Amino acid sequence: MNVHSRSFIRKSFSRAAGWIVVFLFIAVAVFADFLAPYDYRQQSRTEPSAPSTSVYFRDPSGGLHVRPFVYSRRLTDPLRLAYTDDTSRMYPVSFLVRGPSYELFGVFETDLHLFGVAGENAPRANLLGTDALGRDRLSRLLHAIRFSLVVCSLGVALACLIGIFIGIVSGYSNRLLDTTLMGVSDAMLALPALILILAARAAFPLELPPVRAAFLLLLIFALTGWAEMARLSRGLVVSIRKQEFVLAAVASGLTHARILFRHILPNIARPLVTQALLMLPAFLLAEVALSYLGVGVQEPEASLGNMLTAASDLNMLRTQPMSVLSPAIVIFIFVLAVRMLGEKKPRGYSEP
């Protein structure tokens, strides 16, 4: 096996792994309500900043159980936030349990959840612990992934639609229109993104419901992302507009719109898709930063950005590092998966 073959296998495996991770994130975004064991906004005043619930298979007497179980716990030291398990009663963890009701796909109302602890007065199984208000971190993380992924994907789609349309029209038009459109694009690229963010935020009230917060983020992404895509699209169109297949389409009397969208656009689609994939993690990181600064979705709604604010609590970061940093870990995994999708086949490789 030569070097090119090994490189091709490695890149193919990398892309396959990237697609698997991306599809898992999509599944989480679609089924967040079903996967989340509890209402992500529900507070538990008796369990603030609780650590991850321990799941057991062996009881205190040494007996082994096939079905996992948990114990209830109580806050023994409010100052140090120390908890102690009450081993007098076991609560089995069940699958497909009843819980808070929600609308699946926004249509079907149900209260079925993937897992939980069934029974009256049963304790909660907080696999990632709770935040300072006693809300289940895992449930909030799943809904945060949904919000951030949906907003960033729509933001990329909107920025790409605007940028590609302006770019291909500019690259195929006369010099005056080309200069005008690219001048606007260069002005947008030169304008500091912070100015656009502050201007967009000033147009909205201080208290933002989730829909308006999402609309604000989409507006920011569209304003800051279209110009780069327009520049790329214009350059690609200019590079192929004089090729034989385009000249043949012009000679056959096809309209400019048909030439652009039926002949030119399909031939420049691959680099545009690659650029869109690169924009997705960039927008995700931007959404995290904006939500962290309070520009995005606000409490009690969940996003990866506002969940990361808990990382500023040094005591929580020291005692529960994995739970507190779980949003950062999720961001790292998603960005890495998208980057893996952008890998190309090695040059000069041809399959035997």
PDB file of C-alpha atoms in Angstrom, residues 13-264:
ATOM      1  CA  PHE A  13     -12.089   7.226   7.811  1.00  0.00           C
ATOM      2  CA  SER A  14     -11.785  10.755   9.159  1.00  0.00           C
ATOM      3  CA  ARG A  15     -14.693  11.986   7.037  1.00  0.00           C
ATOM      4  CA  ALA A  16     -16.833   8.984   8.018  1.00  0.00           C
ATOM      5  CA  ALA A  17     -16.157   9.634  11.705  1.00  0.00           C
ATOM      6  CA  GLY A  18     -16.970  13.313  11.185  1.00  0.00           C
ATOM      7  CA  TRP A  19     -20.299  12.494   9.562  1.00  0.00           C
ATOM      8  CA  ILE A  20     -21.205  10.112  12.389  1.00  0.00           C
ATOM      9  CA  VAL A  21     -20.545  12.784  15.014  1.00  0.00           C
ATOM     10  CA  VAL A  22     -22.452  15.434  13.050  1.00  0.00           C
ATOM     11  CA  PHE A  23     -25.454  13.120  12.637  1.00  0.00           C
ATOM     12  CA  LEU A  24     -25.379  12.424  16.382  1.00  0.00           C
ATOM     13  CA  PHE A  25     -25.529  16.150  17.046  1.00  0.00           C
ATOM     14  CA  ILE A  26     -28.433  16.480  14.626  1.00  0.00           C
ATOM     15  CA  ALA A  27     -30.240  13.647  16.437  1.00  0.00           C
ATOM     16  CA  VAL A  28     -29.667  15.404  19.766  1.00  0.00           C
ATOM     17  CA  ALA A  29     -31.069  18.650  18.333  1.00  0.00           C
ATOM     18  CA  VAL A  30     -34.171  16.876  16.993  1.00  0.00           C
ATOM     19  CA  PHE A  31     -34.879  14.678  20.036  1.00  0.00           C
ATOM     20  CA  ALA A  32     -33.581  16.938  22.820  1.00  0.00           C
ATOM     21  CA  ASP A  33     -36.893  16.852  24.712  1.00  0.00           C
ATOM     22  CA  PHE A  34     -37.020  13.057  24.591  1.00  0.00           C
ATOM     23  CA  LEU A  35     -33.365  12.611  25.545  1.00  0.00           C
ATOM     24  CA  ALA A  36     -33.487  15.134  28.392  1.00  0.00           C
ATOM     25  CA  PRO A  37     -34.704  13.397  31.567  1.00  0.00           C
ATOM     26  CA  TYR A  38     -36.097  16.587  33.138  1.00  0.00           C
ATOM     27  CA  ASP A  39     -37.373  20.040  32.316  1.00  0.00           C
ATOM     28  CA  TYR A  40     -34.255  22.110  31.687  1.00  0.00           C
ATOM     29  CA  ARG A  41     -35.871  25.133  33.398  1.00  0.00           C
ATOM     30  CA  GLN A  42     -37.095  23.315  36.522  1.00  0.00           C
ATOM     31  CA  GLN A  43     -35.250  24.323  39.688  1.00  0.00           C
ATOM     32  CA  SER A  44     -34.555  22.185  42.738  1.00  0.00           C
ATOM     33  CA  ARG A  45     -33.809  24.427  45.695  1.00  0.00           C
ATOM     34  CA  THR A  46     -32.671  21.470  47.788  1.00  0.00           C
ATOM     35  CA  GLU A  47     -29.920  20.487  45.327  1.00  0.00           C
ATOM     36  CA  PRO A  48     -27.972  23.596  44.285  1.00  0.00           C
ATOM     37  CA  SER A  49     -24.616  22.943  42.599  1.00  0.00           C
ATOM     38  CA  ALA A  50     -24.952  19.222  43.268  1.00  0.00           C
ATOM     39  CA  PRO A  51     -22.314  16.858  41.848  1.00  0.00           C
ATOM     40  CA  SER A  52     -23.105  14.146  39.339  1.00  0.00           C
ATOM     41  CA  THR A  53     -25.436  11.479  40.667  1.00  0.00           C
ATOM     42  CA  SER A  54     -23.602   8.234  41.262  1.00  0.00           C
ATOM     43  CA  VAL A  55     -25.110   5.216  39.491  1.00  0.00           C
ATOM     44  CA  TYR A  56     -24.633   1.900  41.273  1.00  0.00           C
ATOM     45  CA  PHE A  57     -24.833  -1.778  40.387  1.00  0.00           C
ATOM     46  CA  ARG A  58     -23.766  -3.096  43.807  1.00  0.00           C
ATOM     47  CA  ASP A  59     -25.743  -2.496  47.017  1.00  0.00           C
ATOM     48  CA  PRO A  60     -24.156  -1.813  50.456  1.00  0.00           C
ATOM     49  CA  SER A  61     -24.362  -5.516  51.369  1.00  0.00           C
ATOM     50  CA  GLY A  62     -22.322  -6.477  48.305  1.00  0.00           C
ATOM     51  CA  GLY A  63     -25.166  -7.794  46.180  1.00  0.00           C
ATOM     52  CA  LEU A  64     -24.817  -7.236  42.434  1.00  0.00           C
ATOM     53  CA  HIS A  65     -27.790  -5.877  40.466  1.00  0.00           C
ATOM     54  CA  VAL A  66     -28.261  -6.071  36.710  1.00  0.00           C
ATOM     55  CA  ARG A  67     -30.420  -2.968  36.727  1.00  0.00           C
ATOM     56  CA  PRO A  68     -28.625   0.251  37.731  1.00  0.00           C
ATOM     57  CA  PHE A  69     -29.958   2.264  40.647  1.00  0.00           C
ATOM     58  CA  VAL A  70     -29.346   5.504  42.509  1.00  0.00           C
ATOM     59  CA  TYR A  71     -29.791   6.769  46.052  1.00  0.00           C
ATOM     60  CA  SER A  72     -31.463   9.924  47.218  1.00  0.00           C
ATOM     61  CA  ARG A  73     -29.089  12.497  48.630  1.00  0.00           C
ATOM     62  CA  ARG A  74     -29.258  15.396  51.030  1.00  0.00           C
ATOM     63  CA  LEU A  75     -27.274  18.565  51.451  1.00  0.00           C
ATOM     64  CA  THR A  76     -25.189  18.090  54.613  1.00  0.00           C
ATOM     65  CA  ASP A  77     -22.967  21.180  54.380  1.00  0.00           C
ATOM     66  CA  PRO A  78     -24.622  24.176  52.664  1.00  0.00           C
ATOM     67  CA  LEU A  79     -21.458  26.253  52.963  1.00  0.00           C
ATOM     68  CA  ARG A  80     -19.259  23.753  51.154  1.00  0.00           C
ATOM     69  CA  LEU A  81     -22.136  22.293  49.108  1.00  0.00           C
ATOM     70  CA  ALA A  82     -21.378  18.791  50.374  1.00  0.00           C
ATOM     71  CA  TYR A  83     -23.912  16.017  49.716  1.00  0.00           C
ATOM     72  CA  THR A  84     -24.371  12.594  51.312  1.00  0.00           C
ATOM     73  CA  ASP A  85     -26.177   9.593  49.793  1.00  0.00           C
ATOM     74  CA  ASP A  86     -29.010   8.004  51.758  1.00  0.00           C
ATOM     75  CA  THR A  87     -28.400   4.279  51.252  1.00  0.00           C
ATOM     76  CA  SER A  88     -31.530   3.160  53.094  1.00  0.00           C
ATOM     77  CA  ARG A  89     -33.491   2.827  49.835  1.00  0.00           C
ATOM     78  CA  MET A  90     -32.539   2.088  46.241  1.00  0.00           C
ATOM     79  CA  TYR A  91     -34.251   3.723  43.264  1.00  0.00           C
ATOM     80  CA  PRO A  92     -33.820   1.826  39.972  1.00  0.00           C
ATOM     81  CA  VAL A  93     -33.038   3.747  36.812  1.00  0.00           C
ATOM     82  CA  SER A  94     -35.606   2.996  34.111  1.00  0.00           C
ATOM     83  CA  PHE A  95     -35.881   3.595  30.396  1.00  0.00           C
ATOM     84  CA  LEU A  96     -38.875   5.146  28.645  1.00  0.00           C
ATOM     85  CA  VAL A  97     -40.268   6.768  31.776  1.00  0.00           C
ATOM     86  CA  ARG A  98     -42.958   9.394  32.200  1.00  0.00           C
ATOM     87  CA  GLY A  99     -41.885  12.926  32.980  1.00  0.00           C
ATOM     88  CA  PRO A 100     -42.533  16.555  32.054  1.00  0.00           C
ATOM     89  CA  SER A 101     -44.716  16.852  28.973  1.00  0.00           C
ATOM     90  CA  TYR A 102     -43.423  18.357  25.741  1.00  0.00           C
ATOM     91  CA  GLU A 103     -44.317  18.526  22.065  1.00  0.00           C
ATOM     92  CA  LEU A 104     -42.300  16.134  19.923  1.00  0.00           C
ATOM     93  CA  PHE A 105     -41.389  17.827  16.620  1.00  0.00           C
ATOM     94  CA  GLY A 106     -43.589  20.664  17.840  1.00  0.00           C
ATOM     95  CA  VAL A 107     -46.721  18.638  16.996  1.00  0.00           C
ATOM     96  CA  PHE A 108     -47.201  15.509  19.143  1.00  0.00           C
ATOM     97  CA  GLU A 109     -47.664  16.095  22.867  1.00  0.00           C
ATOM     98  CA  THR A 110     -46.086  13.394  25.026  1.00  0.00           C
ATOM     99  CA  ASP A 111     -44.378  12.947  28.386  1.00  0.00           C
ATOM    100  CA  LEU A 112     -42.128  10.005  27.462  1.00  0.00           C
ATOM    101  CA  HIS A 113     -38.398  10.386  28.175  1.00  0.00           C
ATOM    102  CA  LEU A 114     -35.471   8.110  27.361  1.00  0.00           C
ATOM    103  CA  PHE A 115     -34.501   7.426  30.977  1.00  0.00           C
ATOM    104  CA  GLY A 116     -35.162   8.549  34.510  1.00  0.00           C
ATOM    105  CA  VAL A 117     -36.059   7.336  37.976  1.00  0.00           C
ATOM    106  CA  ALA A 118     -39.664   6.196  38.196  1.00  0.00           C
ATOM    107  CA  GLY A 119     -41.761   6.297  41.310  1.00  0.00           C
ATOM    108  CA  GLU A 120     -43.373   8.820  43.621  1.00  0.00           C
ATOM    109  CA  ASN A 121     -40.915  11.053  45.518  1.00  0.00           C
ATOM    110  CA  ALA A 122     -38.065   9.451  43.598  1.00  0.00           C
ATOM    111  CA  PRO A 123     -34.776  11.389  43.469  1.00  0.00           C
ATOM    112  CA  ARG A 124     -33.466  12.828  40.240  1.00  0.00           C
ATOM    113  CA  ALA A 125     -30.626  11.195  38.355  1.00  0.00           C
ATOM    114  CA  ASN A 126     -28.499  14.235  37.524  1.00  0.00           C
ATOM    115  CA  LEU A 127     -25.769  12.603  35.465  1.00  0.00           C
ATOM    116  CA  LEU A 128     -23.925  15.912  35.032  1.00  0.00           C
ATOM    117  CA  GLY A 129     -24.994  17.381  38.354  1.00  0.00           C
ATOM    118  CA  THR A 130     -26.977  20.576  38.802  1.00  0.00           C
ATOM    119  CA  ASP A 131     -26.209  24.248  38.404  1.00  0.00           C
ATOM    120  CA  ALA A 132     -26.421  26.923  41.091  1.00  0.00           C
ATOM    121  CA  LEU A 133     -30.229  26.968  40.814  1.00  0.00           C
ATOM    122  CA  GLY A 134     -30.589  23.188  41.023  1.00  0.00           C
ATOM    123  CA  ARG A 135     -31.405  22.700  37.329  1.00  0.00           C
ATOM    124  CA  ASP A 136     -30.320  19.469  35.663  1.00  0.00           C
ATOM    125  CA  ARG A 137     -27.147  20.165  33.676  1.00  0.00           C
ATOM    126  CA  LEU A 138     -27.616  17.305  31.225  1.00  0.00           C
ATOM    127  CA  SER A 139     -31.107  18.475  30.244  1.00  0.00           C
ATOM    128  CA  ARG A 140     -29.855  22.027  29.812  1.00  0.00           C
ATOM    129  CA  LEU A 141     -26.889  20.843  27.760  1.00  0.00           C
ATOM    130  CA  LEU A 142     -29.104  18.895  25.355  1.00  0.00           C
ATOM    131  CA  HIS A 143     -31.381  21.899  24.806  1.00  0.00           C
ATOM    132  CA  ALA A 144     -28.363  24.186  24.509  1.00  0.00           C
ATOM    133  CA  ILE A 145     -27.010  21.996  21.710  1.00  0.00           C
ATOM    134  CA  ARG A 146     -30.375  22.264  19.947  1.00  0.00           C
ATOM    135  CA  PHE A 147     -30.508  26.056  20.167  1.00  0.00           C
ATOM    136  CA  SER A 148     -26.876  26.661  19.199  1.00  0.00           C
ATOM    137  CA  LEU A 149     -26.867  24.136  16.362  1.00  0.00           C
ATOM    138  CA  VAL A 150     -30.149  25.344  14.838  1.00  0.00           C
ATOM    139  CA  VAL A 151     -29.221  29.025  15.047  1.00  0.00           C
ATOM    140  CA  CYS A 152     -25.721  28.486  13.645  1.00  0.00           C
ATOM    141  CA  SER A 153     -26.916  26.251  10.801  1.00  0.00           C
ATOM    142  CA  LEU A 154     -29.611  28.744   9.808  1.00  0.00           C
ATOM    143  CA  GLY A 155     -27.080  31.545  10.101  1.00  0.00           C
ATOM    144  CA  VAL A 156     -24.674  29.762   7.753  1.00  0.00           C
ATOM    145  CA  ALA A 157     -27.490  29.047   5.290  1.00  0.00           C
ATOM    146  CA  LEU A 158     -28.657  32.667   5.302  1.00  0.00           C
ATOM    147  CA  ALA A 159     -25.162  34.111   4.953  1.00  0.00           C
ATOM    148  CA  CYS A 160     -24.364  31.664   2.143  1.00  0.00           C
ATOM    149  CA  LEU A 161     -27.558  32.417   0.227  1.00  0.00           C
ATOM    150  CA  ILE A 162     -26.956  36.155   0.353  1.00  0.00           C
ATOM    151  CA  GLY A 163     -23.227  35.900  -0.324  1.00  0.00           C
ATOM    152  CA  ILE A 164     -23.445  33.381  -3.159  1.00  0.00           C
ATOM    153  CA  PHE A 165     -26.207  35.306  -4.931  1.00  0.00           C
ATOM    154  CA  ILE A 166     -24.309  38.604  -4.732  1.00  0.00           C
ATOM    155  CA  GLY A 167     -21.011  36.942  -5.630  1.00  0.00           C
ATOM    156  CA  ILE A 168     -22.138  35.113  -8.759  1.00  0.00           C
ATOM    157  CA  VAL A 169     -24.097  38.136 -10.007  1.00  0.00           C
ATOM    158  CA  SER A 170     -21.044  40.323  -9.431  1.00  0.00           C
ATOM    159  CA  GLY A 171     -18.677  37.922 -11.163  1.00  0.00           C
ATOM    160  CA  TYR A 172     -20.882  37.577 -14.219  1.00  0.00           C
ATOM    161  CA  SER A 173     -21.984  41.216 -14.551  1.00  0.00           C
ATOM    162  CA  ASN A 174     -20.365  44.245 -16.210  1.00  0.00           C
ATOM    163  CA  ARG A 175     -17.530  46.158 -14.598  1.00  0.00           C
ATOM    164  CA  LEU A 176     -19.702  48.868 -13.037  1.00  0.00           C
ATOM    165  CA  LEU A 177     -22.026  46.476 -11.184  1.00  0.00           C
ATOM    166  CA  ASP A 178     -19.094  44.240 -10.265  1.00  0.00           C
ATOM    167  CA  THR A 179     -17.168  47.156  -8.780  1.00  0.00           C
ATOM    168  CA  THR A 180     -20.223  48.379  -6.860  1.00  0.00           C
ATOM    169  CA  LEU A 181     -21.107  45.015  -5.339  1.00  0.00           C
ATOM    170  CA  MET A 182     -17.525  44.164  -4.424  1.00  0.00           C
ATOM    171  CA  GLY A 183     -17.084  47.653  -2.976  1.00  0.00           C
ATOM    172  CA  VAL A 184     -20.011  47.004  -0.643  1.00  0.00           C
ATOM    173  CA  SER A 185     -18.557  43.598   0.173  1.00  0.00           C
ATOM    174  CA  ASP A 186     -15.138  45.071   0.983  1.00  0.00           C
ATOM    175  CA  ALA A 187     -16.783  47.710   3.164  1.00  0.00           C
ATOM    176  CA  MET A 188     -18.554  44.998   5.147  1.00  0.00           C
ATOM    177  CA  LEU A 189     -15.313  43.070   5.541  1.00  0.00           C
ATOM    178  CA  ALA A 190     -13.519  46.200   6.722  1.00  0.00           C
ATOM    179  CA  LEU A 191     -16.242  47.182   9.196  1.00  0.00           C
ATOM    180  CA  PRO A 192     -15.441  45.850  12.697  1.00  0.00           C
ATOM    181  CA  ALA A 193     -17.791  43.062  13.677  1.00  0.00           C
ATOM    182  CA  LEU A 194     -18.223  44.617  17.117  1.00  0.00           C
ATOM    183  CA  ILE A 195     -19.851  47.682  15.554  1.00  0.00           C
ATOM    184  CA  LEU A 196     -22.386  45.491  13.758  1.00  0.00           C
ATOM    185  CA  ILE A 197     -23.094  43.519  16.926  1.00  0.00           C
ATOM    186  CA  LEU A 198     -23.669  46.645  19.013  1.00  0.00           C
ATOM    187  CA  ALA A 199     -25.863  48.190  16.308  1.00  0.00           C
ATOM    188  CA  ALA A 200     -27.956  45.033  15.972  1.00  0.00           C
ATOM    189  CA  ARG A 201     -28.276  44.679  19.755  1.00  0.00           C
ATOM    190  CA  ALA A 202     -29.377  48.302  20.127  1.00  0.00           C
ATOM    191  CA  ALA A 203     -32.298  47.646  17.775  1.00  0.00           C
ATOM    192  CA  PHE A 204     -33.765  45.073  20.179  1.00  0.00           C
ATOM    193  CA  PRO A 205     -35.172  45.490  23.711  1.00  0.00           C
ATOM    194  CA  LEU A 206     -33.110  44.471  26.728  1.00  0.00           C
ATOM    195  CA  GLU A 207     -35.310  41.467  27.522  1.00  0.00           C
ATOM    196  CA  LEU A 208     -35.237  39.037  24.613  1.00  0.00           C
ATOM    197  CA  PRO A 209     -37.475  35.957  24.346  1.00  0.00           C
ATOM    198  CA  PRO A 210     -35.858  32.948  22.649  1.00  0.00           C
ATOM    199  CA  VAL A 211     -37.337  33.646  19.208  1.00  0.00           C
ATOM    200  CA  ARG A 212     -36.124  37.235  19.167  1.00  0.00           C
ATOM    201  CA  ALA A 213     -32.729  36.216  20.514  1.00  0.00           C
ATOM    202  CA  ALA A 214     -32.415  33.667  17.713  1.00  0.00           C
ATOM    203  CA  PHE A 215     -33.481  36.296  15.168  1.00  0.00           C
ATOM    204  CA  LEU A 216     -30.869  38.710  16.546  1.00  0.00           C
ATOM    205  CA  LEU A 217     -28.132  36.095  16.215  1.00  0.00           C
ATOM    206  CA  LEU A 218     -29.245  35.241  12.663  1.00  0.00           C
ATOM    207  CA  LEU A 219     -29.109  38.935  11.768  1.00  0.00           C
ATOM    208  CA  ILE A 220     -25.589  39.233  13.160  1.00  0.00           C
ATOM    209  CA  PHE A 221     -24.415  36.101  11.347  1.00  0.00           C
ATOM    210  CA  ALA A 222     -25.909  37.248   8.045  1.00  0.00           C
ATOM    211  CA  LEU A 223     -24.343  40.708   8.324  1.00  0.00           C
ATOM    212  CA  THR A 224     -20.905  39.421   9.246  1.00  0.00           C
ATOM    213  CA  GLY A 225     -20.759  36.313   7.051  1.00  0.00           C
ATOM    214  CA  TRP A 226     -22.151  37.123   3.607  1.00  0.00           C
ATOM    215  CA  ALA A 227     -19.275  39.298   2.381  1.00  0.00           C
ATOM    216  CA  GLU A 228     -16.629  36.586   2.638  1.00  0.00           C
ATOM    217  CA  MET A 229     -18.830  34.126   0.751  1.00  0.00           C
ATOM    218  CA  ALA A 230     -19.587  36.784  -1.875  1.00  0.00           C
ATOM    219  CA  ARG A 231     -15.866  37.360  -2.452  1.00  0.00           C
ATOM    220  CA  LEU A 232     -15.222  33.654  -2.891  1.00  0.00           C
ATOM    221  CA  SER A 233     -18.214  33.160  -5.213  1.00  0.00           C
ATOM    222  CA  ARG A 234     -17.209  36.123  -7.376  1.00  0.00           C
ATOM    223  CA  GLY A 235     -13.659  34.822  -7.767  1.00  0.00           C
ATOM    224  CA  LEU A 236     -14.863  31.361  -8.762  1.00  0.00           C
ATOM    225  CA  VAL A 237     -17.271  32.755 -11.346  1.00  0.00           C
ATOM    226  CA  VAL A 238     -14.588  34.991 -12.866  1.00  0.00           C
ATOM    227  CA  SER A 239     -12.239  32.000 -13.110  1.00  0.00           C
ATOM    228  CA  ILE A 240     -14.654  29.901 -15.221  1.00  0.00           C
ATOM    229  CA  ARG A 241     -16.851  32.408 -17.063  1.00  0.00           C
ATOM    230  CA  LYS A 242     -14.573  32.248 -20.130  1.00  0.00           C
ATOM    231  CA  GLN A 243     -14.417  28.451 -20.278  1.00  0.00           C
ATOM    232  CA  GLU A 244     -15.810  26.577 -23.264  1.00  0.00           C
ATOM    233  CA  PHE A 245     -18.986  25.222 -21.666  1.00  0.00           C
ATOM    234  CA  VAL A 246     -20.015  28.733 -20.546  1.00  0.00           C
ATOM    235  CA  LEU A 247     -19.265  30.230 -23.972  1.00  0.00           C
ATOM    236  CA  ALA A 248     -21.245  27.430 -25.582  1.00  0.00           C
ATOM    237  CA  ALA A 249     -24.212  28.159 -23.296  1.00  0.00           C
ATOM    238  CA  VAL A 250     -24.020  31.861 -24.215  1.00  0.00           C
ATOM    239  CA  ALA A 251     -23.803  31.043 -27.950  1.00  0.00           C
ATOM    240  CA  SER A 252     -26.886  28.820 -27.690  1.00  0.00           C
ATOM    241  CA  GLY A 253     -28.926  31.811 -26.528  1.00  0.00           C
ATOM    242  CA  LEU A 254     -29.590  30.794 -22.923  1.00  0.00           C
ATOM    243  CA  THR A 255     -30.600  33.510 -20.475  1.00  0.00           C
ATOM    244  CA  HIS A 256     -28.056  34.864 -18.010  1.00  0.00           C
ATOM    245  CA  ALA A 257     -30.002  33.462 -15.082  1.00  0.00           C
ATOM    246  CA  ARG A 258     -30.030  29.967 -16.604  1.00  0.00           C
ATOM    247  CA  ILE A 259     -26.302  30.139 -17.339  1.00  0.00           C
ATOM    248  CA  LEU A 260     -25.553  31.248 -13.789  1.00  0.00           C
ATOM    249  CA  PHE A 261     -27.715  28.796 -11.894  1.00  0.00           C
ATOM    250  CA  ARG A 262     -27.732  25.770 -14.238  1.00  0.00           C
ATOM    251  CA  HIS A 263     -24.187  25.824 -15.619  1.00  0.00           C
ATOM    252  CA  ILE A 264     -21.841  27.967 -13.517  1.00  0.00           C
TER     253      ILE A 264
END
